[in-house]
mmCIF file of C-alpha atoms and ligand atoms in Angstrom:
data_model
loop_
_atom_site.group_PDB
_atom_site.id
_atom_site.type_symbol
_atom_site.label_atom_id
_atom_site.label_comp_id
_atom_site.label_asym_id
_atom_site.label_seq_id
_atom_site.Cartn_x
_atom_site.Cartn_y
_atom_site.Cartn_z
ATOM 1 C CA MET A 623 -5.439 -13.547 14.678
ATOM 2 C CA SER A 624 -7.959 -14.482 12.054
ATOM 3 C CA LEU A 625 -7.710 -14.900 8.325
ATOM 4 C CA MET A 626 -10.902 -14.208 6.441
ATOM 5 C CA TYR A 627 -11.070 -14.621 2.715
ATOM 6 C CA GLY A 628 -13.784 -12.515 1.229
ATOM 7 C CA GLY A 629 -14.480 -10.080 4.000
ATOM 8 C CA LEU A 630 -16.147 -9.446 7.284
ATOM 9 C CA ASP A 631 -19.607 -10.396 6.270
ATOM 10 C CA ASN A 632 -19.252 -12.387 3.122
ATOM 11 C CA THR A 633 -22.856 -13.428 2.955
ATOM 12 C CA ALA A 634 -24.078 -9.868 2.537
ATOM 13 C CA ILE A 635 -21.733 -8.996 -0.311
ATOM 14 C CA ALA A 636 -23.196 -7.921 -3.615
ATOM 15 C CA PRO A 637 -21.311 -9.010 -6.751
ATOM 16 C CA SER A 638 -18.796 -6.491 -8.077
ATOM 17 C CA PRO A 639 -20.070 -4.253 -10.862
ATOM 18 C CA PRO A 640 -18.924 -5.284 -14.377
ATOM 19 C CA VAL A 641 -16.412 -2.452 -14.569
ATOM 20 C CA LEU A 642 -14.432 -4.088 -11.734
ATOM 21 C CA GLN A 643 -14.576 -7.521 -13.276
ATOM 22 C CA HIS A 644 -12.958 -6.292 -16.505
ATOM 23 C CA CYS A 645 -9.585 -5.671 -15.051
ATOM 24 C CA ARG A 646 -9.633 -8.644 -12.657
ATOM 25 C CA ASP A 647 -9.137 -12.316 -13.541
ATOM 26 C CA GLU A 648 -11.576 -15.033 -12.483
ATOM 27 C CA ALA A 649 -9.863 -15.232 -9.080
ATOM 28 C CA GLY A 650 -10.286 -11.469 -8.613
ATOM 29 C CA ILE A 651 -6.595 -10.664 -9.137
ATOM 30 C CA PRO A 652 -6.039 -7.267 -10.759
ATOM 31 C CA HIS A 653 -4.643 -7.277 -14.272
ATOM 32 C CA TYR A 654 -1.763 -4.966 -13.273
ATOM 33 C CA LEU A 655 -0.590 -7.444 -10.624
ATOM 34 C CA ASN A 656 -0.671 -10.413 -12.993
ATOM 35 C CA THR A 657 1.017 -8.440 -15.775
ATOM 36 C CA HIS A 658 3.550 -6.191 -14.083
ATOM 37 C CA TYR A 659 4.066 -7.518 -10.557
ATOM 38 C CA TRP A 660 3.691 -11.295 -10.859
ATOM 39 C CA TRP A 661 7.394 -11.726 -10.084
ATOM 40 C CA ALA A 662 7.248 -9.590 -6.934
ATOM 41 C CA TYR A 663 3.934 -10.461 -5.289
ATOM 42 C CA VAL A 664 1.905 -13.093 -7.121
ATOM 43 C CA HIS A 665 4.361 -15.932 -7.669
ATOM 44 C CA PRO A 666 5.151 -17.883 -4.446
ATOM 45 C CA LYS A 667 8.853 -17.866 -5.379
ATOM 46 C CA GLY A 668 8.695 -14.084 -5.638
ATOM 47 C CA VAL A 669 7.405 -13.918 -2.074
ATOM 48 C CA LYS A 670 10.311 -16.071 -0.888
ATOM 49 C CA VAL A 671 12.843 -13.927 -2.713
ATOM 50 C CA PHE A 672 11.492 -10.538 -1.672
ATOM 51 C CA GLU A 673 10.666 -11.267 1.967
ATOM 52 C CA ARG A 674 14.149 -10.208 2.993
ATOM 53 C CA GLY A 675 14.759 -7.059 4.985
ATOM 54 C CA TRP A 676 17.994 -6.195 3.209
ATOM 55 C CA LEU A 677 16.443 -6.558 -0.245
ATOM 56 C CA VAL A 678 13.426 -4.395 0.538
ATOM 57 C CA ASN A 679 15.807 -1.832 1.984
ATOM 58 C CA LEU A 680 17.969 -1.977 -1.127
ATOM 59 C CA ILE A 681 14.962 -1.420 -3.401
ATOM 60 C CA LEU A 682 14.157 1.687 -1.351
ATOM 61 C CA TRP A 683 17.762 2.919 -1.608
ATOM 62 C CA GLY A 684 18.401 2.236 2.077
ATOM 63 C CA ASN A 685 15.308 4.116 3.262
ATOM 64 C CA TYR A 686 13.055 1.287 4.449
ATOM 65 C CA ALA A 687 13.512 1.830 8.205
ATOM 66 C CA ARG A 688 13.255 5.578 7.855
ATOM 67 C CA LEU A 689 9.999 5.420 5.879
ATOM 68 C CA ARG A 690 8.528 2.698 8.080
ATOM 69 C CA ASP A 691 9.369 4.685 11.216
ATOM 70 C CA ALA A 692 7.949 7.875 9.711
ATOM 71 C CA ALA A 693 4.650 6.098 9.088
ATOM 72 C CA LEU A 694 4.643 4.560 12.572
ATOM 73 C CA ALA A 695 5.503 7.868 14.254
ATOM 74 C CA GLU A 696 2.617 9.526 12.465
ATOM 75 C CA LEU A 697 0.174 6.907 13.682
ATOM 76 C CA GLY A 698 1.414 6.874 17.296
ATOM 77 C CA ASP A 699 3.020 4.562 19.875
ATOM 78 C CA ARG A 700 -0.314 3.141 20.952
ATOM 79 C CA LEU A 701 -3.137 2.459 18.570
ATOM 80 C CA PRO A 702 -6.487 2.177 20.329
ATOM 81 C CA GLY A 703 -9.641 1.482 18.352
ATOM 82 C CA LYS A 704 -9.459 0.131 14.835
ATOM 83 C CA SER A 705 -6.609 0.623 12.385
ATOM 84 C CA LEU A 706 -6.502 -0.384 8.744
ATOM 85 C CA GLN A 707 -3.451 -1.271 6.659
ATOM 86 C CA VAL A 708 -4.278 -1.352 2.967
ATOM 87 C CA ALA A 709 -2.093 -4.028 1.333
ATOM 88 C CA CYS A 710 0.620 -6.213 2.806
ATOM 89 C CA VAL A 711 4.224 -5.079 2.684
ATOM 90 C CA TYR A 712 7.452 -7.008 2.869
ATOM 91 C CA GLY A 713 9.471 -6.405 6.029
ATOM 92 C CA ASP A 714 8.349 -5.827 9.602
ATOM 93 C CA LEU A 715 6.041 -2.813 9.298
ATOM 94 C CA THR A 716 2.912 -4.805 10.156
ATOM 95 C CA CYS A 717 4.614 -6.459 13.139
ATOM 96 C CA HIS A 718 5.232 -2.983 14.555
ATOM 97 C CA LEU A 719 1.671 -1.898 13.841
ATOM 98 C CA SER A 720 0.403 -5.034 15.509
ATOM 99 C CA LYS A 721 2.484 -4.383 18.656
ATOM 100 C CA ARG A 722 1.247 -0.801 18.814
ATOM 101 C CA SER A 723 -2.345 -1.958 18.382
ATOM 102 C CA ALA A 724 -1.869 -4.456 21.222
ATOM 103 C CA ALA A 725 -0.325 -1.704 23.400
ATOM 104 C CA GLY A 726 -3.351 0.526 22.789
ATOM 105 C CA GLY A 727 -5.904 -2.232 23.258
ATOM 106 C CA GLY A 728 -6.852 -1.803 19.607
ATOM 107 C CA ARG A 729 -7.188 -3.992 16.571
ATOM 108 C CA LEU A 730 -5.541 -3.958 13.179
ATOM 109 C CA ASP A 731 -7.132 -5.095 9.924
ATOM 110 C CA VAL A 732 -4.877 -5.766 6.939
ATOM 111 C CA VAL A 733 -6.463 -6.171 3.536
ATOM 112 C CA ASP A 734 -4.792 -7.632 0.474
ATOM 113 C CA VAL A 735 -6.075 -9.070 -2.769
ATOM 114 C CA LEU A 736 -3.502 -11.901 -2.882
ATOM 115 C CA PRO A 737 -3.932 -14.925 -0.586
ATOM 116 C CA VAL A 738 -0.215 -15.695 -0.968
ATOM 117 C CA GLN A 739 0.608 -12.304 0.572
ATOM 118 C CA LEU A 740 -1.839 -12.722 3.441
ATOM 119 C CA ASN A 741 -0.411 -16.161 4.190
ATOM 120 C CA ASN A 742 3.085 -14.749 4.162
ATOM 121 C CA LEU A 743 2.045 -12.010 6.581
ATOM 122 C CA ARG A 744 0.358 -14.516 8.851
ATOM 123 C CA ARG A 745 3.677 -16.330 9.221
ATOM 124 C CA LYS A 746 5.355 -13.110 10.349
ATOM 125 C CA LEU A 747 2.842 -12.302 13.089
ATOM 126 C CA PRO A 748 2.594 -13.970 16.497
ATOM 127 C CA PRO A 749 -0.514 -16.145 16.935
ATOM 128 C CA ASP A 750 -2.013 -13.790 19.517
ATOM 129 C CA ALA A 751 -1.579 -10.626 17.422
ATOM 130 C CA PRO A 752 -4.748 -8.481 17.445
ATOM 131 C CA VAL A 753 -4.802 -8.579 13.673
ATOM 132 C CA ARG A 754 -7.334 -9.706 11.097
ATOM 133 C CA LEU A 755 -6.145 -10.527 7.609
ATOM 134 C CA LEU A 756 -8.850 -9.874 5.042
ATOM 135 C CA ARG A 757 -8.757 -10.878 1.434
ATOM 136 C CA MET A 758 -10.165 -7.867 -0.341
ATOM 137 C CA ASP A 759 -9.535 -5.633 -3.279
ATOM 138 C CA SER A 760 -8.613 -2.093 -2.267
ATOM 139 C CA ILE A 761 -10.911 -0.663 -4.921
ATOM 140 C CA ASP A 762 -13.908 -2.463 -3.470
ATOM 141 C CA LEU A 763 -13.488 -2.705 0.305
ATOM 142 C CA ARG A 764 -16.292 -4.764 1.730
ATOM 143 C CA LEU A 765 -16.201 -2.913 4.995
ATOM 144 C CA PRO A 766 -18.694 -0.606 6.676
ATOM 145 C CA SER A 767 -18.308 3.132 6.172
ATOM 146 C CA GLY A 768 -16.612 5.126 8.926
ATOM 147 C CA CYS A 769 -15.451 2.127 10.935
ATOM 148 C CA TYR A 770 -11.686 2.853 11.238
ATOM 149 C CA ASP A 771 -9.896 5.398 13.392
ATOM 150 C CA ARG A 772 -6.939 5.538 11.012
ATOM 151 C CA ALA A 773 -5.520 3.958 7.877
ATOM 152 C CA LEU A 774 -2.094 3.420 6.341
ATOM 153 C CA VAL A 775 -1.392 3.016 2.620
ATOM 154 C CA PHE A 776 2.289 2.113 2.258
ATOM 155 C CA PHE A 777 3.722 1.982 -1.287
ATOM 156 C CA LEU A 778 0.534 0.714 -2.899
ATOM 157 C CA LEU A 779 -0.627 3.679 -4.975
ATOM 158 C CA HIS A 780 2.351 3.770 -7.353
ATOM 159 C CA GLU A 781 1.580 0.198 -8.421
ATOM 160 C CA GLN A 782 -1.962 0.933 -9.431
ATOM 161 C CA PRO A 783 -3.307 2.324 -12.682
ATOM 162 C CA ARG A 784 -5.004 5.655 -12.297
ATOM 163 C CA HIS A 785 -8.543 4.337 -12.061
ATOM 164 C CA ASP A 786 -7.616 1.836 -9.334
ATOM 165 C CA ARG A 787 -5.579 4.406 -7.425
ATOM 166 C CA GLU A 788 -8.485 6.831 -7.314
ATOM 167 C CA ARG A 789 -10.948 4.145 -6.337
ATOM 168 C CA THR A 790 -8.612 2.863 -3.616
ATOM 169 C CA MET A 791 -8.372 6.293 -2.053
ATOM 170 C CA ARG A 792 -12.136 6.829 -2.310
ATOM 171 C CA GLU A 793 -12.629 3.549 -0.481
ATOM 172 C CA VAL A 794 -10.059 4.406 2.196
ATOM 173 C CA PHE A 795 -11.810 7.719 2.802
ATOM 174 C CA ARG A 796 -15.132 5.967 3.006
ATOM 175 C CA VAL A 797 -14.099 3.442 5.658
ATOM 176 C CA VAL A 798 -12.198 5.894 7.907
ATOM 177 C CA LYS A 799 -14.244 7.855 10.453
ATOM 178 C CA PRO A 800 -14.661 11.604 9.992
ATOM 179 C CA GLY A 801 -11.680 13.153 11.769
ATOM 180 C CA GLY A 802 -9.620 9.966 11.353
ATOM 181 C CA LYS A 803 -6.062 10.078 10.061
ATOM 182 C CA ILE A 804 -4.940 8.667 6.717
ATOM 183 C CA VAL A 805 -1.208 8.193 6.167
ATOM 184 C CA ILE A 806 0.186 7.548 2.691
ATOM 185 C CA VAL A 807 3.836 6.734 1.987
ATOM 186 C CA ASP A 808 4.965 6.426 -1.620
ATOM 187 C CA TYR A 809 7.137 7.744 -4.437
ATOM 188 C CA ALA A 810 7.297 11.376 -5.525
ATOM 189 C CA MET A 811 9.359 13.412 -7.961
ATOM 190 C CA PRO A 812 12.912 13.913 -6.652
ATOM 191 C CA ARG A 813 14.437 17.406 -6.602
ATOM 192 C CA TRP A 814 16.213 18.733 -9.716
ATOM 193 C CA TRP A 815 19.669 17.942 -8.299
ATOM 194 C CA HIS A 816 18.881 14.307 -7.437
ATOM 195 C CA PRO A 817 20.641 11.893 -9.855
ATOM 196 C CA LEU A 818 17.686 9.483 -9.626
ATOM 197 C CA ARG A 819 15.425 12.103 -11.133
ATOM 198 C CA TYR A 820 17.194 11.358 -14.406
ATOM 199 C CA LEU A 821 18.388 7.765 -13.930
ATOM 200 C CA TRP A 822 15.311 6.168 -12.348
ATOM 201 C CA PRO A 823 12.488 6.846 -14.862
ATOM 202 C CA PRO A 824 13.595 4.362 -17.562
ATOM 203 C CA LEU A 825 13.739 1.558 -14.997
ATOM 204 C CA LEU A 826 10.475 2.607 -13.380
ATOM 205 C CA ARG A 827 8.746 2.772 -16.770
ATOM 206 C CA TRP A 828 9.863 -0.792 -17.406
ATOM 207 C CA LEU A 829 9.274 -2.343 -13.976
ATOM 208 C CA GLU A 830 6.580 -0.148 -12.428
ATOM 209 C CA PRO A 831 4.721 1.447 -15.318
ATOM 210 C CA PHE A 832 2.263 3.498 -13.234
ATOM 211 C CA ALA A 833 4.753 4.811 -10.672
ATOM 212 C CA LEU A 834 5.672 7.953 -12.596
ATOM 213 C CA ASP A 835 2.093 9.196 -12.154
ATOM 214 C CA LEU A 836 3.141 10.072 -8.612
ATOM 215 C CA TRP A 837 6.028 12.129 -9.979
ATOM 216 C CA ARG A 838 3.787 14.045 -12.354
ATOM 217 C CA ARG A 839 1.024 14.910 -9.895
ATOM 218 C CA GLU A 840 0.961 15.862 -6.249
ATOM 219 C CA MET A 841 -0.755 13.330 -3.990
ATOM 220 C CA ALA A 842 -3.719 15.694 -3.513
ATOM 221 C CA TYR A 843 -4.642 15.036 -7.134
ATOM 222 C CA TRP A 844 -5.366 11.366 -6.367
ATOM 223 C CA LEU A 845 -7.411 12.017 -3.245
ATOM 224 C CA PRO A 846 -11.128 12.652 -2.894
ATOM 225 C CA ALA A 847 -12.089 16.310 -2.633
ATOM 226 C CA ALA A 848 -13.112 15.756 1.009
ATOM 227 C CA ALA A 849 -9.439 15.369 2.086
ATOM 228 C CA SER A 850 -8.524 18.106 4.536
ATOM 229 C CA GLY A 851 -5.451 19.435 6.307
ATOM 230 C CA LEU A 852 -3.032 17.762 3.904
ATOM 231 C CA ARG A 853 0.544 17.701 5.171
ATOM 232 C CA LYS A 854 3.490 16.418 3.162
ATOM 233 C CA GLU A 855 6.988 15.437 4.239
ATOM 234 C CA SER A 856 9.711 14.540 1.746
ATOM 235 C CA PHE A 857 12.504 12.002 2.155
ATOM 236 C CA PHE A 858 15.712 11.176 0.309
ATOM 237 C CA GLY A 859 15.791 14.290 -1.842
ATOM 238 C CA GLY A 860 12.097 14.075 -2.567
ATOM 239 C CA LEU A 861 12.040 10.566 -4.077
ATOM 240 C CA TYR A 862 9.707 9.512 -1.278
ATOM 241 C CA GLN A 863 6.852 11.287 0.415
ATOM 242 C CA LYS A 864 4.673 10.852 3.443
ATOM 243 C CA VAL A 865 1.298 12.519 3.100
ATOM 244 C CA VAL A 866 -1.067 12.848 6.027
ATOM 245 C CA VAL A 867 -4.676 13.849 5.623
ATOM 246 C CA THR A 868 -7.687 14.041 7.852
ATOM 247 C CA ARG A 869 -10.851 12.402 6.685
HETATM 248 C C1 SAM B 1058 1.797 -2.477 -0.780
HETATM 249 S S1 SAM B 1058 2.385 -2.930 -2.284
HETATM 250 C C2 SAM B 1058 4.140 -2.761 -2.196
HETATM 251 C C3 SAM B 1058 4.803 -2.576 -0.894
HETATM 252 C C4 SAM B 1058 6.294 -2.503 -0.873
HETATM 253 N N1 SAM B 1058 6.901 -2.472 -2.177
HETATM 254 C C5 SAM B 1058 6.828 -3.639 -0.070
HETATM 255 O O1 SAM B 1058 6.328 -4.744 -0.126
HETATM 256 O O2 SAM B 1058 7.745 -3.413 0.676
HETATM 257 C C6 SAM B 1058 2.304 -4.659 -2.492
HETATM 258 C C7 SAM B 1058 1.060 -5.328 -2.007
HETATM 259 O O3 SAM B 1058 -0.081 -4.676 -2.521
HETATM 260 C C8 SAM B 1058 -1.057 -5.660 -2.799
HETATM 261 N N2 SAM B 1058 -2.047 -5.110 -3.702
HETATM 262 C C9 SAM B 1058 -1.843 -4.627 -4.942
HETATM 263 N N3 SAM B 1058 -3.001 -4.232 -5.484
HETATM 264 C C10 SAM B 1058 -3.969 -4.462 -4.562
HETATM 265 C C11 SAM B 1058 -5.371 -4.266 -4.539
HETATM 266 N N4 SAM B 1058 -6.018 -3.772 -5.578
HETATM 267 N N5 SAM B 1058 -6.030 -4.599 -3.417
HETATM 268 C C12 SAM B 1058 -5.381 -5.109 -2.345
HETATM 269 N N6 SAM B 1058 -4.066 -5.335 -2.323
HETATM 270 C C13 SAM B 1058 -3.354 -5.017 -3.410
HETATM 271 C C14 SAM B 1058 -0.235 -6.798 -3.380
HETATM 272 O O4 SAM B 1058 -0.942 -8.012 -3.342
HETATM 273 C C15 SAM B 1058 0.982 -6.782 -2.469
HETATM 274 O O5 SAM B 1058 0.828 -7.590 -1.350
#
């Protein structure tokens, strides 16, 4: 397993355009992470607190395993070729992806903008895992176009402001091969009868200020026009969704 800060071919990287620098600090950390998610992802103590299976499961109202398994089932038991996971997640999702990549003779790349998250993930993976950990911003993937067979975006989009969310998905579409599968798992608007439809928004507005965007708009709205064959599956009364598209 290798850990590469800065990308595959760092020497050939052009500086980010000024628009990207605005909302990033001097270390390249997005403003929304430093402002709204420092306690969950940026602060090393946050990583220690949240890297607990039961806590992640609690935050997802007991649905972690179900959502993880839905994503894994969509990608397949064996993952030949190259797979991309956009952003680290707490729990054992990446360990499963890594095993499936090994079983298929493939390779997994995981990108994340926070070194502390990549280091945490490295500790969870066996030393011989066929996984590369790449420090990159999802809105500016320094990866060649069309180089992945599939990609997974697991609970990232609700954390991002609109502009970043759209750019992330444009980048994911760019780096996946035509015909490749893109799997997105995230929040959605629960059905009218779901108590969380009424109880959850005040807390979400406070803790995850961009998450309600995914309630207001269908996932298709955030995807590039080139997305085809969109398929959606709902979980837990609609509070969660898995969306699968073909590049
Ligand atoms: C995938 S999301 C949340 C996942 C889910 N709540 C969990 O951990 O179980 C959290 C990760 O996204 C990463 N992240 C957020 N914005 C990013 C960006 N622009 N580029 C790359 N990684 C990003 C954070 O650093 C963090 O590791």
